[in-house]
Amino acid sequence: MKDVRTDGQRKRVFIRTYGCQMNVYDSDRMADVLRPLGYALSDTPEQADLVVLNTCHIRERASEKVYSELGRLRDLKSERRLGGGDLTIAVAGCVAQAEGEEIIQRQPAVDIVVGPQAYHRLPELLARVARQSDDRRADGRRRPGAGVLDTEFPAESKFDHLPAPSEADVRAGSAFLSIQEGCDKFCTFCVVPYTRGAEYSRPATAVLREARSLVAAGATELTLLGQNVNAYHGEAAPSSIGGSTWGLARLIREIAEIDGLVRLRYTTSHPRDMDDDLIAVHGDVPQLMPYLHLPVQSGSDRILEAMNRGHGRDHYRRLVDRLRGVRPDLALSSDFIVGFPGESDADFDDTMRLVDEIGFASAYTFKYSRRPGTPGAALGDQLAESVKTARLAALQSLLGNQQRDFNASKVGAVVPVLFAEAGRKPGQILGKSPWLQSVYVEGGADMIGSIVNVRLLAAYALSLAGEVVADESPTRFEVAA
Ligand code: SAM
Ligand code: SF4
């Protein structure tokens, strides 16, 4: 394959992102770290000098995908070398953290393995790779296991070493802002506490500074991110002057004051950390969109206990009642795992009943995936794949119907839509409603990045169609008195 670069000496990086929004944020930040080294973004690995795979380890299939992509990159690298060029391959993210050295052993074409807490050190790691490739040129061969590894949880926070965000971090008026990382909850199915480390909240002052920069760079919507975002407790004043910390509710109130910010979202929350203040904020802060992703995982108390979730089904139901009490039009979304070890038909029926009682606007559903090193992997009574498949299909059918009903309930309303990208058909653009529904309209690319009122005309399983009615006022939805 030919190197089709046409931009002379400029270096190019291709970053492929797997998994969650936190990885999307991290990929953007890696691009920010690499920009001062002269790297521009490339759309394909074929045009890149450096390829970064920012990986996800949450389920087995997610990590297997990474290894098949690495096989393709190895072939690309060999072709480059035959032509006298080279390709640097880096594996970042949670697979890098969990598997470390093993990645280089399994795929020796990999040059760098860098964990999610160490990517601010990429420039240093690239310099080490360059030194090694000079060595290789001298003796004609690469030393075995010569890949560079950094999977430490450094004492310094990567956030203190990242450049200020720029326009490149704002996509069509919207930006992610990571405020919290890691997890101390140790759900028995989950690798996050091992790959992302202990819970850490960024100082509130640093978060506010970044929020202001993103708004100044063109963001009208911010999504605050964290593996346990509502466990946020960021330092608001240095301990040397008496110190104080802010929870997520206080942070949301302060960010909402930023001039020019229209929409605010946060994800992912844990039911244990939905405190009174945070519930109140959903009724008080108009910039906070009426959408909440609140994973429940199962509707069976027995399984929730075995998962070490620290909440039961009634706790979850009460939370939802209280949230709907302050924000009746709140769209609820959730994560579900079917087929956790020992899940009986009766446990699964409990999940179906909970879904029926609550009514979700959208959801993510997963078959339990046995993750090495987690307590769940060592449990007996692992369920057959066929049982998981059947339960997943039943749950998805129920949730799919609920999503369709929720979408249908908005037909006829006029709602503000933030347009994000071109639609699949020519002349069509796609955006998000306040409830995070996908909305298609006929419209020009010049509307991308702006918030425009749209009358919703038809609802489908995963989206709505509408027409632009820029001069009409949005429909008022019921809000608490
Ligand atoms: N912190 C969030 C919470 O407490 O719900 C979830 C973060 S996790 C990155 C996203 C989702 O992946 C989880 O909510 C869970 O549904 C799913 N997940 C995690 N581990 C899994 C596993 N071993 N098998 C199947 N799904 C899993
Ligand atoms: Fe994983 Fe549980 Fe932590 Fe969420 S709360 S990141 S599911 S261990």
Short mmCIF file of C-alpha atoms in Angstrom, two decimals, residues 30 97 113-125 149-154 156 158 162:
data_model
loop_
_atom_site.label_atom_id
_atom_site.label_comp_id
_atom_site.label_asym_id
_atom_site.label_seq_id
_atom_site.Cartn_x
_atom_site.Cartn_y
_atom_site.Cartn_z
CA MET A 30 -4.18 13.10 23.38
CA GLN A 97 -3.80 -0.59 31.59
CA VAL A 113 1.49 0.93 25.66
CA VAL A 114 0.15 3.82 27.72
CA GLY A 115 -2.49 3.68 30.45
CA PRO A 116 -5.35 6.19 30.83
CA GLN A 117 -3.59 8.07 33.63
CA ALA A 118 -0.27 8.53 31.81
CA TYR A 119 -1.08 9.81 28.31
CA HIS A 120 0.19 13.30 29.15
CA ARG A 121 3.60 11.60 28.92
CA LEU A 122 3.12 10.63 25.25
CA PRO A 123 5.79 13.09 24.02
CA GLU A 124 8.36 11.44 26.30
CA LEU A 125 7.28 7.95 25.20
CA LEU A 149 5.36 0.80 28.50
CA ASP A 150 3.79 3.36 30.87
CA THR A 151 0.87 2.03 32.87
CA GLU A 152 1.64 3.75 36.14
CA PHE A 153 -0.87 5.70 38.14
CA PRO A 154 1.46 8.71 38.48
CA GLU A 156 0.82 13.92 39.52
CA LYS A 158 -2.51 14.14 34.08
CA LEU A 162 -2.63 18.83 29.62
#
